[in-house]
Tab-separated table of C-alpha atoms and ligand atoms in Angstrom:
chain	number	residue	atom	x	y	z
A	1	MET	CA	-0.720	24.461	3.983
A	2	LEU	CA	-3.057	25.517	6.636
A	3	LEU	CA	-1.355	26.413	10.138
A	4	LYS	CA	-2.828	26.457	13.553
A	5	VAL	CA	-5.007	29.815	13.997
A	6	SER	CA	-3.325	30.846	17.141
A	7	GLY	CA	0.232	30.860	15.735
A	8	ILE	CA	2.744	29.459	13.459
A	9	ASN	CA	2.989	26.014	14.735
A	10	PRO	CA	1.972	23.392	12.199
A	11	LEU	CA	-0.832	21.019	12.914
A	12	ILE	CA	0.358	17.510	14.140
A	13	CYS	CA	-1.457	14.162	13.152
A	14	LEU	CA	-0.921	10.664	14.688
A	15	GLY	CA	-2.136	8.117	12.166
A	16	ILE	CA	-2.672	4.465	12.904
A	17	GLU	CA	-2.436	1.844	10.093
A	18	SER	CA	-3.638	-1.642	10.853
A	19	THR	CA	-5.137	-2.934	7.678
A	20	ALA	CA	-3.169	-6.255	7.608
A	21	ASP	CA	-0.057	-7.772	9.132
A	22	ASN	CA	1.613	-4.462	9.807
A	23	LEU	CA	0.802	-2.170	12.710
A	24	GLY	CA	1.989	1.184	12.035
A	25	VAL	CA	1.877	4.388	13.996
A	26	GLY	CA	3.203	7.647	12.142
A	27	ILE	CA	3.247	11.315	13.175
A	28	ALA	CA	3.002	13.985	10.440
A	29	SER	CA	2.842	17.750	10.625
A	30	SER	CA	0.913	20.048	8.266
A	31	ASP	CA	4.238	21.598	6.896
A	32	GLY	CA	4.850	18.107	5.117
A	33	MET	CA	7.165	16.628	7.830
A	34	ILE	CA	7.094	12.971	8.703
A	35	LEU	CA	8.039	13.126	12.429
A	36	ALA	CA	7.686	9.388	13.291
A	37	ASN	CA	6.958	6.202	11.228
A	38	GLU	CA	7.042	3.322	13.785
A	39	VAL	CA	6.067	-0.182	12.503
A	40	LYS	CA	5.587	-3.679	14.112
A	41	VAL	CA	5.072	-6.590	11.835
A	42	HIS	CA	3.045	-9.736	12.715
A	43	VAL	CA	4.842	-12.799	11.386
A	44	PRO	CA	2.603	-15.783	10.956
A	45	ASP	CA	3.970	-19.053	12.523
A	46	LEU	CA	2.635	-20.965	9.486
A	47	GLY	CA	0.829	-20.154	6.256
A	48	GLY	CA	-0.578	-16.802	5.344
A	49	ILE	CA	-1.848	-14.092	7.636
A	50	HIS	CA	-4.526	-15.194	10.116
A	51	PRO	CA	-6.813	-12.086	10.810
A	52	ARG	CA	-7.669	-12.729	14.154
A	53	GLU	CA	-4.097	-13.523	15.316
A	54	ALA	CA	-2.774	-10.267	13.370
A	55	ALA	CA	-5.582	-8.278	15.205
A	56	ARG	CA	-4.507	-9.812	18.532
A	57	HIS	CA	-0.838	-8.723	17.925
A	58	HIS	CA	-1.989	-5.196	16.960
A	59	SER	CA	-3.905	-4.794	20.269
A	60	GLU	CA	-1.154	-6.168	22.257
A	61	ASN	CA	1.509	-3.727	20.468
A	62	ILE	CA	-0.554	-0.669	19.817
A	63	GLY	CA	0.362	1.114	23.099
A	64	SER	CA	3.951	0.547	22.811
A	65	VAL	CA	4.220	1.535	19.076
A	66	ILE	CA	2.217	4.881	19.989
A	67	THR	CA	4.663	5.498	22.814
A	68	ALA	CA	7.683	4.766	20.402
A	69	ALA	CA	6.197	7.062	17.796
A	70	LEU	CA	5.836	9.796	20.303
A	71	THR	CA	9.374	9.409	21.593
A	72	LYS	CA	10.876	9.349	17.998
A	73	ALA	CA	8.856	12.586	17.199
A	74	GLN	CA	10.118	14.140	20.404
A	75	ILE	CA	6.483	15.243	21.296
A	76	THR	CA	3.941	14.290	23.897
A	77	ALA	CA	0.297	13.259	23.397
A	78	LYS	CA	-0.786	16.760	24.292
A	79	ASP	CA	0.869	17.922	21.115
A	80	ILE	CA	-1.307	15.909	18.879
A	81	ASP	CA	-4.040	18.063	17.112
A	82	PHE	CA	-6.087	14.981	15.693
A	83	VAL	CA	-5.906	11.383	15.229
A	84	SER	CA	-6.292	9.554	11.768
A	85	PHE	CA	-6.803	5.776	11.319
A	86	ALA	CA	-7.083	3.671	8.242
A	87	GLN	CA	-10.722	2.867	7.962
A	88	GLY	CA	-10.401	0.500	4.966
A	89	PRO	CA	-10.013	-1.574	2.784
A	90	GLY	CA	-8.429	-4.415	4.770
A	91	LEU	CA	-9.104	-7.468	7.232
A	92	GLY	CA	-11.920	-6.787	9.397
A	93	PRO	CA	-10.494	-7.747	12.620
A	94	CYS	CA	-7.278	-6.012	12.046
A	95	LEU	CA	-9.037	-2.716	10.972
A	96	ARG	CA	-11.230	-2.755	14.014
A	97	THR	CA	-8.344	-3.071	16.321
A	98	GLY	CA	-6.665	0.108	14.877
A	99	ALA	CA	-9.976	1.809	14.888
A	100	THR	CA	-10.510	1.101	18.497
A	101	GLY	CA	-7.087	2.437	19.350
A	102	ALA	CA	-7.739	5.510	17.414
A	103	ARG	CA	-11.061	6.200	18.968
A	104	ALA	CA	-9.723	5.547	22.284
A	105	LEU	CA	-6.819	8.035	21.922
A	106	ALA	CA	-8.904	10.673	20.252
A	107	SER	CA	-11.422	10.482	22.936
A	108	TYR	CA	-8.881	10.481	25.756
A	109	LEU	CA	-7.120	13.457	24.240
A	110	LYS	CA	-10.477	15.402	23.414
A	111	VAL	CA	-9.232	15.882	19.817
A	112	PRO	CA	-10.953	15.080	16.490
A	113	LEU	CA	-10.873	11.770	14.610
A	114	VAL	CA	-10.338	11.260	10.882
A	115	GLY	CA	-10.915	8.077	9.015
A	116	VAL	CA	-8.725	7.644	5.867
A	117	ASN	CA	-8.599	5.269	2.941
A	118	HIS	CA	-5.675	3.050	2.923
A	119	CYS	CA	-5.065	2.958	-0.806
A	120	ILE	CA	-5.290	6.630	-1.022
A	121	SER	CA	-2.633	7.023	1.748
A	122	HIS	CA	-0.300	4.984	-0.153
A	123	ILE	CA	-0.708	7.542	-3.287
A	124	GLU	CA	-0.703	10.596	-0.974
A	125	VAL	CA	2.588	9.776	0.814
A	126	GLY	CA	4.025	8.705	-2.437
A	127	ARG	CA	3.399	12.259	-3.773
A	128	LEU	CA	4.764	13.796	-0.626
A	129	ALA	CA	8.083	11.572	-0.675
A	130	THR	CA	8.938	11.771	-4.294
A	131	GLY	CA	7.416	15.283	-5.293
A	132	ALA	CA	5.328	13.733	-8.115
A	133	LYS	CA	2.355	15.963	-8.579
A	134	ASP	CA	-0.128	14.109	-10.809
A	135	PRO	CA	1.116	10.546	-11.232
A	136	LEU	CA	-0.493	7.530	-12.539
A	137	THR	CA	0.174	5.066	-9.705
A	138	LEU	CA	0.862	1.430	-9.770
A	139	TYR	CA	0.172	0.132	-6.123
A	140	VAL	CA	1.222	-3.521	-5.824
A	141	SER	CA	1.373	-5.283	-2.390
A	142	GLY	CA	0.129	-8.504	-0.522
A	143	GLY	CA	-3.341	-7.461	-0.884
A	144	ASN	CA	-3.681	-4.765	-3.623
A	145	THR	CA	-2.911	-4.607	-7.438
A	146	ILE	CA	-4.285	-1.216	-8.439
A	147	VAL	CA	-3.568	1.227	-11.360
A	148	SER	CA	-5.056	4.497	-10.628
A	149	GLY	CA	-5.003	8.190	-11.347
A	150	PHE	CA	-6.725	11.493	-10.177
A	151	GLU	CA	-9.460	12.507	-12.547
A	152	SER	CA	-12.425	14.897	-11.857
A	153	GLY	CA	-12.177	14.940	-7.999
A	154	ARG	CA	-11.542	11.365	-7.372
A	155	TYR	CA	-8.634	8.753	-7.761
A	156	ARG	CA	-10.098	6.647	-10.652
A	157	VAL	CA	-9.158	2.832	-11.040
A	158	PHE	CA	-7.920	2.094	-14.666
A	159	GLY	CA	-6.986	-1.343	-14.026
A	160	GLU	CA	-6.911	-3.829	-11.059
A	161	THR	CA	-6.719	-7.620	-10.126
A	162	LEU	CA	-9.787	-9.599	-10.447
A	163	ASP	CA	-8.696	-12.040	-7.784
A	164	ILE	CA	-5.753	-12.264	-5.885
A	165	ALA	CA	-3.012	-9.522	-5.529
A	166	ILE	CA	0.598	-9.986	-7.312
A	167	GLY	CA	2.160	-9.862	-3.655
A	168	ASN	CA	-0.121	-12.713	-2.742
A	169	CYS	CA	0.805	-14.822	-5.727
A	170	LEU	CA	4.454	-14.336	-4.992
A	171	ASP	CA	4.104	-15.305	-1.316
A	172	THR	CA	1.903	-18.188	-1.833
A	173	PHE	CA	4.156	-19.653	-4.399
A	174	ALA	CA	7.137	-19.126	-2.183
A	175	ARG	CA	5.424	-20.822	0.694
A	176	LEU	CA	4.825	-23.971	-1.483
A	177	ALA	CA	8.464	-23.941	-2.968
A	178	GLY	CA	9.867	-23.664	0.632
A	179	LEU	CA	11.319	-20.214	0.136
A	180	GLU	CA	11.821	-17.717	2.736
A	181	TYR	CA	8.951	-15.547	3.812
A	182	PRO	CA	7.959	-12.982	2.574
A	183	GLY	CA	8.163	-14.502	-0.726
A	184	GLY	CA	8.931	-11.356	-3.055
A	185	PRO	CA	12.447	-10.814	-2.133
A	186	ALA	CA	13.306	-14.633	-2.043
A	187	ILE	CA	11.676	-14.866	-5.557
A	188	GLU	CA	13.666	-11.938	-6.980
A	189	LYS	CA	16.949	-13.274	-5.686
A	190	PHE	CA	16.245	-16.711	-7.437
A	191	ALA	CA	14.801	-15.240	-10.563
A	192	ALA	CA	18.147	-13.333	-11.195
A	193	GLN	CA	19.783	-16.920	-11.619
A	194	GLY	CA	17.091	-18.253	-14.001
A	195	SER	CA	16.945	-18.040	-17.771
A	196	LYS	CA	14.456	-20.407	-19.138
A	197	LEU	CA	10.922	-18.835	-19.802
A	198	ILE	CA	8.388	-21.519	-18.817
A	199	PRO	CA	4.978	-20.846	-20.676
A	200	LEU	CA	2.656	-19.728	-17.967
A	201	PRO	CA	-0.942	-18.273	-18.215
A	202	TYR	CA	-0.817	-14.453	-19.153
A	203	ALA	CA	-4.237	-13.067	-17.984
A	204	VAL	CA	-4.877	-9.494	-18.910
A	205	LYS	CA	-8.674	-9.025	-19.568
A	206	GLY	CA	-9.428	-5.578	-20.861
A	207	MET	CA	-7.558	-3.358	-18.312
A	208	ASP	CA	-7.894	-5.942	-15.361
A	209	MET	CA	-5.567	-8.755	-14.426
A	210	SER	CA	-5.967	-12.187	-12.918
A	211	PHE	CA	-3.053	-13.912	-11.070
A	212	SER	CA	-4.981	-16.846	-9.678
A	213	GLY	CA	-4.374	-18.846	-12.860
A	214	LEU	CA	-0.750	-18.035	-12.918
A	215	LEU	CA	-0.299	-19.242	-9.360
A	216	THR	CA	-2.095	-22.543	-10.051
A	217	ALA	CA	0.129	-22.983	-13.162
A	218	VAL	CA	3.415	-22.188	-11.557
A	219	SER	CA	2.577	-24.375	-8.609
A	220	ASN	CA	1.767	-27.269	-10.947
A	221	GLU	CA	5.036	-26.716	-12.778
A	222	PHE	CA	6.919	-26.778	-9.414
A	223	ARG	CA	5.245	-30.065	-8.570
A	224	SER	CA	5.978	-31.582	-11.823
A	225	GLY	CA	9.652	-31.524	-10.646
A	226	LYS	CA	10.667	-30.590	-14.378
A	227	HIS	CA	12.072	-27.248	-13.538
A	228	CYS	CA	14.892	-25.512	-11.275
A	229	ILE	CA	13.708	-23.041	-8.699
A	230	PRO	CA	15.570	-20.321	-10.423
A	231	ASP	CA	13.585	-20.964	-13.743
A	232	LEU	CA	10.217	-21.101	-12.032
A	233	CYS	CA	10.947	-17.787	-10.112
A	234	PHE	CA	12.183	-16.026	-13.487
A	235	SER	CA	9.096	-17.147	-15.355
A	236	LEU	CA	6.674	-16.106	-12.482
A	237	GLN	CA	8.212	-12.611	-12.287
A	238	GLU	CA	8.585	-12.207	-16.215
A	239	THR	CA	4.938	-13.199	-16.760
A	240	GLY	CA	3.296	-11.267	-13.682
A	241	TYR	CA	5.367	-8.136	-14.267
A	242	ALA	CA	4.479	-8.248	-18.056
A	243	MET	CA	0.873	-8.194	-17.140
A	244	LEU	CA	1.395	-5.256	-14.789
A	245	GLY	CA	3.426	-3.685	-17.321
A	246	GLU	CA	0.776	-3.854	-20.107
A	247	VAL	CA	-2.053	-2.499	-18.174
A	248	THR	CA	0.153	0.430	-16.788
A	249	GLU	CA	1.498	1.327	-20.017
A	250	ARG	CA	-2.057	1.436	-21.501
A	251	ALA	CA	-3.364	3.521	-18.839
A	252	LEU	CA	-0.386	5.797	-18.982
A	253	ALA	CA	-0.998	6.275	-22.727
A	254	HIS	CA	-4.695	6.816	-22.243
A	255	THR	CA	-4.487	9.218	-19.549
A	256	ARG	CA	-1.231	11.104	-20.621
A	257	LYS	CA	-0.251	11.722	-17.296
A	258	PRO	CA	3.293	13.137	-16.940
A	259	GLU	CA	4.546	10.871	-14.058
A	260	LEU	CA	4.507	7.339	-13.106
A	261	LEU	CA	4.598	6.373	-9.466
A	262	LEU	CA	5.386	2.798	-8.119
A	263	THR	CA	4.419	1.892	-4.727
A	264	GLY	CA	3.556	-0.979	-2.247
A	265	GLY	CA	5.963	-3.714	-1.104
A	266	VAL	CA	6.343	-5.293	-4.411
A	267	GLY	CA	7.548	-2.028	-5.775
A	268	ALA	CA	10.810	-2.872	-4.145
A	269	ASN	CA	11.547	-5.318	-6.962
A	270	LYS	CA	14.373	-4.397	-9.180
A	271	ARG	CA	12.799	-6.210	-12.512
A	272	LEU	CA	9.519	-4.439	-11.803
A	273	ARG	CA	11.225	-1.129	-11.376
A	274	SER	CA	13.052	-1.561	-14.673
A	275	VAL	CA	9.806	-2.384	-16.342
A	276	ILE	CA	8.183	0.762	-15.116
A	277	ARG	CA	11.343	2.913	-16.091
A	278	GLU	CA	10.881	1.606	-19.632
A	279	ILE	CA	7.280	2.196	-19.812
A	280	ALA	CA	7.730	5.795	-18.503
A	281	GLU	CA	10.572	6.432	-21.010
A	282	GLU	CA	8.478	5.134	-23.948
A	283	GLN	CA	5.480	7.308	-22.802
A	284	GLY	CA	7.670	10.420	-22.034
A	285	ALA	CA	6.664	10.286	-18.304
A	286	LYS	CA	8.917	10.650	-15.372
A	287	PRO	CA	9.276	7.512	-13.146
A	288	TYR	CA	9.093	7.729	-9.299
A	289	TYR	CA	9.828	5.128	-6.766
A	290	VAL	CA	8.538	5.583	-3.320
A	291	PRO	CA	11.155	4.972	-0.621
A	292	ILE	CA	10.548	1.460	0.978
A	293	SER	CA	9.637	2.635	4.435
A	294	LEU	CA	6.849	4.783	3.016
A	295	ALA	CA	5.898	2.174	0.393
A	296	THR	CA	4.934	-0.772	2.557
A	297	ASP	CA	2.066	-0.295	4.985
A	298	ASN	CA	2.875	2.313	7.352
A	299	GLY	CA	1.430	4.844	9.940
A	300	ALA	CA	3.061	7.862	8.331
A	301	MET	CA	0.921	7.605	5.412
A	302	ILE	CA	-2.242	7.485	7.264
A	303	ALA	CA	-0.886	10.478	9.459
A	304	TRP	CA	-0.073	12.502	6.237
A	305	THR	CA	-3.378	11.774	4.494
A	306	GLY	CA	-5.095	12.598	7.784
A	307	ILE	CA	-3.477	16.174	7.605
A	308	LEU	CA	-4.750	16.542	4.056
A	309	ALA	CA	-8.309	15.569	5.148
A	310	TYR	CA	-8.521	17.389	8.322
A	311	THR	CA	-7.197	20.613	6.830
A	312	HIS	CA	-9.950	20.213	4.153
A	313	GLY	CA	-12.855	19.918	6.492
A	314	ILE	CA	-13.121	16.205	6.940
A	315	ARG	CA	-13.911	14.730	10.407
A	316	THR	CA	-15.159	11.262	11.285
A	317	PRO	CA	-17.503	11.442	14.337
A	318	ILE	CA	-16.963	8.383	16.689
A	319	GLU	CA	-20.676	7.185	15.963
A	320	THR	CA	-19.774	6.873	12.206
A	321	SER	CA	-16.268	5.641	12.511
A	322	TYR	CA	-16.992	1.959	11.744
A	323	VAL	CA	-14.429	0.293	9.445
A	324	ASP	CA	-15.178	-0.860	5.774
A	325	PRO	CA	-13.109	-3.822	4.746
A	326	ARG	CA	-14.100	-3.309	1.156
A	327	TRP	CA	-13.776	0.461	0.826
A	328	ARG	CA	-12.607	1.235	-2.718
A	329	LEU	CA	-10.476	4.239	-3.391
A	330	ASP	CA	-12.651	5.378	-6.228
A	331	GLU	CA	-15.607	5.991	-3.711
A	332	VAL	CA	-13.761	8.810	-2.031
A	333	GLU	CA	-14.212	12.456	-2.831
A	334	ILE	CA	-10.833	14.215	-2.755
A	335	PRO	CA	-11.204	17.864	-1.729
A	336	TRP	CA	-7.664	18.605	-1.344
A	337	ARG	CA	-6.689	18.406	-5.127
B	1	ATP	P1	-1.481	-4.265	1.657
B	1	ATP	O1	-2.246	-4.145	2.899
B	1	ATP	O2	-1.220	-2.833	1.016
B	1	ATP	O3	-2.068	-5.234	0.671
B	1	ATP	P2	0.872	-5.666	2.606
B	1	ATP	O4	0.489	-5.998	4.000
B	1	ATP	O5	0.794	-6.855	1.568
B	1	ATP	O6	-0.136	-4.635	2.093
B	1	ATP	P3	3.387	-4.402	1.886
B	1	ATP	O7	4.332	-4.397	2.902
B	1	ATP	O8	2.972	-3.232	1.085
B	1	ATP	O9	2.106	-4.885	2.453
B	1	ATP	O10	3.850	-5.513	0.744
B	1	ATP	C1	4.327	-6.882	1.080
B	1	ATP	C2	4.399	-7.745	-0.147
B	1	ATP	O11	5.608	-7.053	-0.966
B	1	ATP	C3	4.675	-9.074	-0.117
B	1	ATP	O12	3.778	-9.963	-1.077
B	1	ATP	C4	6.251	-9.211	-0.328
B	1	ATP	O13	6.374	-10.609	-0.979
B	1	ATP	C5	6.273	-8.090	-1.405
B	1	ATP	N1	7.667	-7.772	-1.715
B	1	ATP	C6	8.578	-7.260	-0.839
B	1	ATP	N2	9.733	-6.956	-1.501
B	1	ATP	C7	9.682	-7.499	-2.556
B	1	ATP	C8	10.555	-7.689	-3.639
B	1	ATP	N3	11.792	-7.289	-3.670
B	1	ATP	N4	10.153	-8.268	-4.685
B	1	ATP	C9	8.734	-8.509	-5.061
B	1	ATP	N5	7.882	-8.496	-3.957
B	1	ATP	C10	8.276	-7.901	-2.877
B	2	FE2	FE1	-1.094	-1.193	1.632
């Protein structure tokens, strides 16, 4: 790892995450330490995320979350060597709020700005936290469902959802069925009491998946009144996680990666973890689970990826620091691997 030219102090990066409903500010150092990881979550009053309301939440809280992160890291703003932010993918209004905060802070401190890809940040902090070196990664959250691995200079996508993310599928069904928000943990709890497998559409197309048909079908089964909540939750989990498992296993067999990394909020699920463990055993790979505070959306992952990017020459001039809500991880050249 590169050190400050003038001495032995590591470089320090403050990273801002604001792609969806979490506002995160993390502080990382170039010797691989996470010094702070403060998160403030916007909880919608009703229904799913409303991008503009989440953005307002982020702009109202960004100052206090930055202060909390500095306090936690026991540093002052003057100690920050550069500022990173999630430049995409995500919800436009939320991304723009974080980017505005990052630009303002970098300009005020007269330090460089580094825009990083949110999905790559999940993988990089996962590698840092678990020690996995070259994993195939399953990233499953409210907005993303991606199987990826590093190959010839980039993170390549081996499989992904063609429509909604698995977490979105879980959350939307939970809301319909009147379960607690967020839906994933509530569904996991009920699924443990279920036993009957209700036939639901299993949609793997090549290496890609579709969860919208699964959501429609399980919603219709709920409305039919023929099944109890535990059986619906059990069937939803079994079907959805089997789809994730099939694509992940095929990608692992094809790439022969020695490690399998599970990250994103849905990665907290015990049933999915057991599916991942079985696949890893079967394919002779080592399974890794990212600790939950670093697996859900957080600022530390943005700060750490900022360190990797900055120390390998990447800078984002303010003039070109516009956000990209559809920025795919396989568009990014990775100079640090
Ligand atoms: P992204 O911007 O990366 O798409 P996100 O805002 O959806 O992220 P995360 O915090 O990574 O953020 O993930 C949240 C999702 O994780 C929600 O869909 C939630 O229901 C799901 N989740 C959390 N715990 C569990 C669990 N135990 N089982 C299944 N799903 C879970
Ligand atoms: Fe995320």
